[in-house]
PDB file of C-alpha atoms in Angstrom:
ATOM      1  CA  MET A   1       0.000   0.000   0.000  1.00 76.00           C
ATOM      2  CA  ILE A   2       1.090   3.579  -0.575  1.00 88.00           C
ATOM      3  CA  ASP A   3       2.049   5.768   2.377  1.00 92.00           C
ATOM      4  CA  THR A   4       0.086   8.902   3.311  1.00 94.00           C
ATOM      5  CA  GLU A   5       2.749  11.337   2.119  1.00 96.00           C
ATOM      6  CA  THR A   6       2.906   9.723  -1.313  1.00 96.00           C
ATOM      7  CA  VAL A   7      -0.894   9.757  -1.588  1.00 96.00           C
ATOM      8  CA  ALA A   8      -0.852  13.490  -0.787  1.00 97.00           C
ATOM      9  CA  GLN A   9       1.739  14.063  -3.522  1.00 97.00           C
ATOM     10  CA  LEU A  10      -0.283  12.017  -6.002  1.00 98.00           C
ATOM     11  CA  GLN A  11      -3.417  13.930  -5.020  1.00 98.00           C
ATOM     12  CA  GLN A  12      -1.672  17.193  -5.836  1.00 98.00           C
ATOM     13  CA  LYS A  13      -0.411  15.776  -9.123  1.00 98.00           C
ATOM     14  CA  LEU A  14      -3.953  14.676 -10.025  1.00 98.00           C
ATOM     15  CA  ALA A  15      -5.410  18.057  -9.033  1.00 98.00           C
ATOM     16  CA  ASN A  16      -2.877  19.841 -11.238  1.00 98.00           C
ATOM     17  CA  GLU A  17      -3.575  17.542 -14.164  1.00 98.00           C
ATOM     18  CA  LYS A  18      -7.334  17.958 -13.660  1.00 98.00           C
ATOM     19  CA  GLU A  19      -6.966  21.720 -13.842  1.00 97.00           C
ATOM     20  CA  ALA A  20      -4.879  21.490 -17.030  1.00 98.00           C
ATOM     21  CA  VAL A  21      -7.190  19.015 -18.780  1.00 97.00           C
ATOM     22  CA  ARG A  22     -10.302  20.925 -17.737  1.00 96.00           C
ATOM     23  CA  SER A  23      -8.826  24.198 -19.017  1.00 96.00           C
ATOM     24  CA  ARG A  24      -7.930  22.577 -22.332  1.00 95.00           C
ATOM     25  CA  LEU A  25     -11.470  21.163 -22.642  1.00 94.00           C
ATOM     26  CA  GLU A  26     -13.099  24.477 -21.761  1.00 94.00           C
ATOM     27  CA  ASP A  27     -11.050  26.273 -24.418  1.00 93.00           C
ATOM     28  CA  ALA A  28     -11.840  23.637 -27.043  1.00 92.00           C
ATOM     29  CA  LEU A  29     -15.563  23.625 -26.292  1.00 89.00           C
ATOM     30  CA  ILE A  30     -15.740  27.412 -26.314  1.00 90.00           C
ATOM     31  CA  GLY A  31     -14.049  27.345 -29.715  1.00 89.00           C
ATOM     32  CA  LEU A  32     -16.418  24.689 -31.083  1.00 86.00           C
ATOM     33  CA  THR A  33     -19.711  25.751 -29.546  1.00 84.00           C
ATOM     34  CA  GLY A  34     -19.198  29.364 -28.531  1.00 89.00           C
ATOM     35  CA  LEU A  35     -20.572  28.510 -25.087  1.00 84.00           C
ATOM     36  CA  ASP A  36     -18.759  29.546 -21.917  1.00 91.00           C
ATOM     37  CA  VAL A  37     -18.438  26.281 -19.992  1.00 91.00           C
ATOM     38  CA  SER A  38     -16.076  27.568 -17.302  1.00 91.00           C
ATOM     39  CA  ASN A  39     -18.700  27.206 -14.555  1.00 93.00           C
ATOM     40  CA  VAL A  40     -20.088  23.889 -15.740  1.00 92.00           C
ATOM     41  CA  PRO A  41     -19.620  21.045 -13.204  1.00 95.00           C
ATOM     42  CA  THR A  42     -16.998  18.481 -14.187  1.00 94.00           C
ATOM     43  CA  ALA A  43     -19.558  15.703 -14.738  1.00 93.00           C
ATOM     44  CA  HIS A  44     -21.463  17.875 -17.221  1.00 92.00           C
ATOM     45  CA  LEU A  45     -18.257  18.911 -18.962  1.00 92.00           C
ATOM     46  CA  ILE A  46     -17.396  15.235 -19.444  1.00 92.00           C
ATOM     47  CA  LYS A  47     -20.841  14.602 -20.959  1.00 90.00           C
ATOM     48  CA  LEU A  48     -20.392  17.536 -23.338  1.00 87.00           C
ATOM     49  CA  CYS A  49     -17.103  16.030 -24.527  1.00 87.00           C
ATOM     50  CA  ARG A  50     -18.788  12.734 -25.325  1.00 83.00           C
ATOM     51  CA  ARG A  51     -21.214  14.515 -27.661  1.00 82.00           C
ATOM     52  CA  GLU A  52     -18.434  16.024 -29.755  1.00 78.00           C
ATOM     53  CA  LYS A  53     -16.983  14.163 -32.712  1.00 82.00           C
ATOM     54  CA  SER A  54     -13.406  15.170 -31.931  1.00 86.00           C
ATOM     55  CA  THR A  55     -11.290  12.216 -30.803  1.00 90.00           C
ATOM     56  CA  LYS A  56      -9.062  14.598 -28.810  1.00 91.00           C
ATOM     57  CA  LEU A  57     -12.070  16.001 -26.916  1.00 91.00           C
ATOM     58  CA  HIS A  58     -13.369  12.507 -26.259  1.00 90.00           C
ATOM     59  CA  ASP A  59      -9.971  11.302 -25.018  1.00 93.00           C
ATOM     60  CA  ASP A  60      -9.520  14.373 -22.808  1.00 94.00           C
ATOM     61  CA  GLY A  61     -13.040  13.870 -21.448  1.00 94.00           C
ATOM     62  CA  LEU A  62     -12.210  10.267 -20.548  1.00 93.00           C
ATOM     63  CA  ARG A  63      -8.973  11.363 -18.901  1.00 96.00           C
ATOM     64  CA  LEU A  64     -10.815  14.003 -16.870  1.00 97.00           C
ATOM     65  CA  GLU A  65     -13.291  11.345 -15.782  1.00 96.00           C
ATOM     66  CA  LYS A  66     -10.460   9.033 -14.623  1.00 96.00           C
ATOM     67  CA  ILE A  67      -8.738  11.864 -12.753  1.00 98.00           C
ATOM     68  CA  ASP A  68     -11.981  12.893 -11.077  1.00 97.00           C
ATOM     69  CA  ALA A  69     -12.646   9.280 -10.036  1.00 96.00           C
ATOM     70  CA  ALA A  70      -9.138   8.946  -8.578  1.00 98.00           C
ATOM     71  CA  LEU A  71      -9.547  12.152  -6.558  1.00 98.00           C
ATOM     72  CA  CYS A  72     -12.893  10.853  -5.293  1.00 97.00           C
ATOM     73  CA  ALA A  73     -11.243   7.555  -4.324  1.00 97.00           C
ATOM     74  CA  ILE A  74      -8.638   9.466  -2.325  1.00 97.00           C
ATOM     75  CA  HIS A  75     -11.342  11.376  -0.466  1.00 97.00           C
ATOM     76  CA  THR A  76     -13.319   8.212   0.299  1.00 96.00           C
ATOM     77  CA  GLY A  77     -10.302   6.149   1.346  1.00 94.00           C
ATOM     78  CA  LEU A  78     -10.571   3.746  -1.585  1.00 95.00           C
ATOM     79  CA  PHE A  79      -7.530   4.988  -3.504  1.00 96.00           C
ATOM     80  CA  GLY A  80      -5.306   2.137  -4.621  1.00 95.00           C
ATOM     81  CA  LEU A  81      -8.065  -0.463  -4.636  1.00 96.00           C
ATOM     82  CA  CYS A  82      -9.195  -1.950  -7.935  1.00 96.00           C
ATOM     83  CA  ALA A  83     -12.564  -0.620  -9.066  1.00 94.00           C
ATOM     84  CA  ASP A  84     -13.470  -4.123 -10.291  1.00 93.00           C
ATOM     85  CA  CYS A  85     -12.149  -6.705  -7.824  1.00 94.00           C
ATOM     86  CA  GLU A  86     -11.241  -4.431  -4.883  1.00 94.00           C
ATOM     87  CA  GLU A  87      -7.745  -5.910  -4.622  1.00 96.00           C
ATOM     88  CA  GLU A  88      -4.798  -3.505  -4.417  1.00 96.00           C
ATOM     89  CA  VAL A  89      -3.661  -1.892  -7.653  1.00 96.00           C
ATOM     90  CA  GLU A  90       0.055  -2.474  -8.177  1.00 97.00           C
ATOM     91  CA  VAL A  91       2.098   0.366  -6.644  1.00 96.00           C
ATOM     92  CA  GLU A  92       4.225   0.751  -9.779  1.00 96.00           C
ATOM     93  CA  ASP A  93       1.070   1.296 -11.830  1.00 97.00           C
ATOM     94  CA  ILE A  94      -0.287   3.924  -9.422  1.00 97.00           C
ATOM     95  CA  LEU A  95       3.044   5.741  -9.372  1.00 96.00           C
ATOM     96  CA  SER A  96       3.124   5.634 -13.173  1.00 96.00           C
ATOM     97  CA  ASP A  97      -0.486   6.839 -13.504  1.00 97.00           C
ATOM     98  CA  PRO A  98      -2.240   7.905 -10.290  1.00 97.00           C
ATOM     99  CA  ALA A  99      -5.575   7.813 -12.132  1.00 97.00           C
ATOM    100  CA  GLU A 100      -5.252   4.054 -12.736  1.00 96.00           C
ATOM    101  CA  SER A 101      -8.252   2.473 -11.051  1.00 95.00           C
ATOM    102  CA  ARG A 102      -7.804  -1.156 -11.980  1.00 95.00           C
ATOM    103  CA  CYS A 103      -5.272  -3.858 -11.166  1.00 95.00           C
ATOM    104  CA  ARG A 104      -3.329  -5.542 -13.953  1.00 95.00           C
ATOM    105  CA  ALA A 105      -5.391  -8.732 -13.793  1.00 94.00           C
ATOM    106  CA  CYS A 106      -8.664  -6.845 -14.281  1.00 93.00           C
ATOM    107  CA  ARG A 107      -7.194  -4.703 -17.059  1.00 90.00           C
ATOM    108  CA  GLU A 108      -5.980  -7.837 -18.863  1.00 87.00           C
ATOM    109  CA  HIS A 109      -9.299  -9.594 -18.334  1.00 81.00           C
ATOM    110  CA  SER A 110     -11.150  -6.574 -19.724  1.00 71.00           C
ATOM    111  CA  ARG A 111      -8.894  -6.401 -22.791  1.00 61.00           C
ATOM    112  CA  TYR A 112      -9.498 -10.088 -23.451  1.00 52.00           C
ATOM    113  CA  HIS A 113     -13.284  -9.768 -23.360  1.00 50.00           C
ATOM    114  CA  HIS A 114     -13.618  -6.402 -25.080  1.00 43.00           C
ATOM    115  CA  ALA A 115     -10.894  -6.546 -27.713  1.00 42.00           C
TER     116      ALA A 115
END
């Protein structure tokens, strides 16, 4: 399991990335739709991205969703547990991508069934 100090550092890293991705999405949506989405809640912003045909917007929307879920997991004390099987996510994977919500076994299983 990851120590408290490392979780705090990862939380800050996620918060910074969330701000950057959200800003990029807001700018792109303003450019495409002309609507000011700066005060739109994150969940609604993610839904707006799914409606757009741009692959970049869709990918950024998915990333924002993963980041938001990881920050929620930190706040609820579930950070580091697989969203599927509830076993611990490998520390190396969390350090590589703090938004990773699934263990390797579940990611591999999912790839096998959905490929």
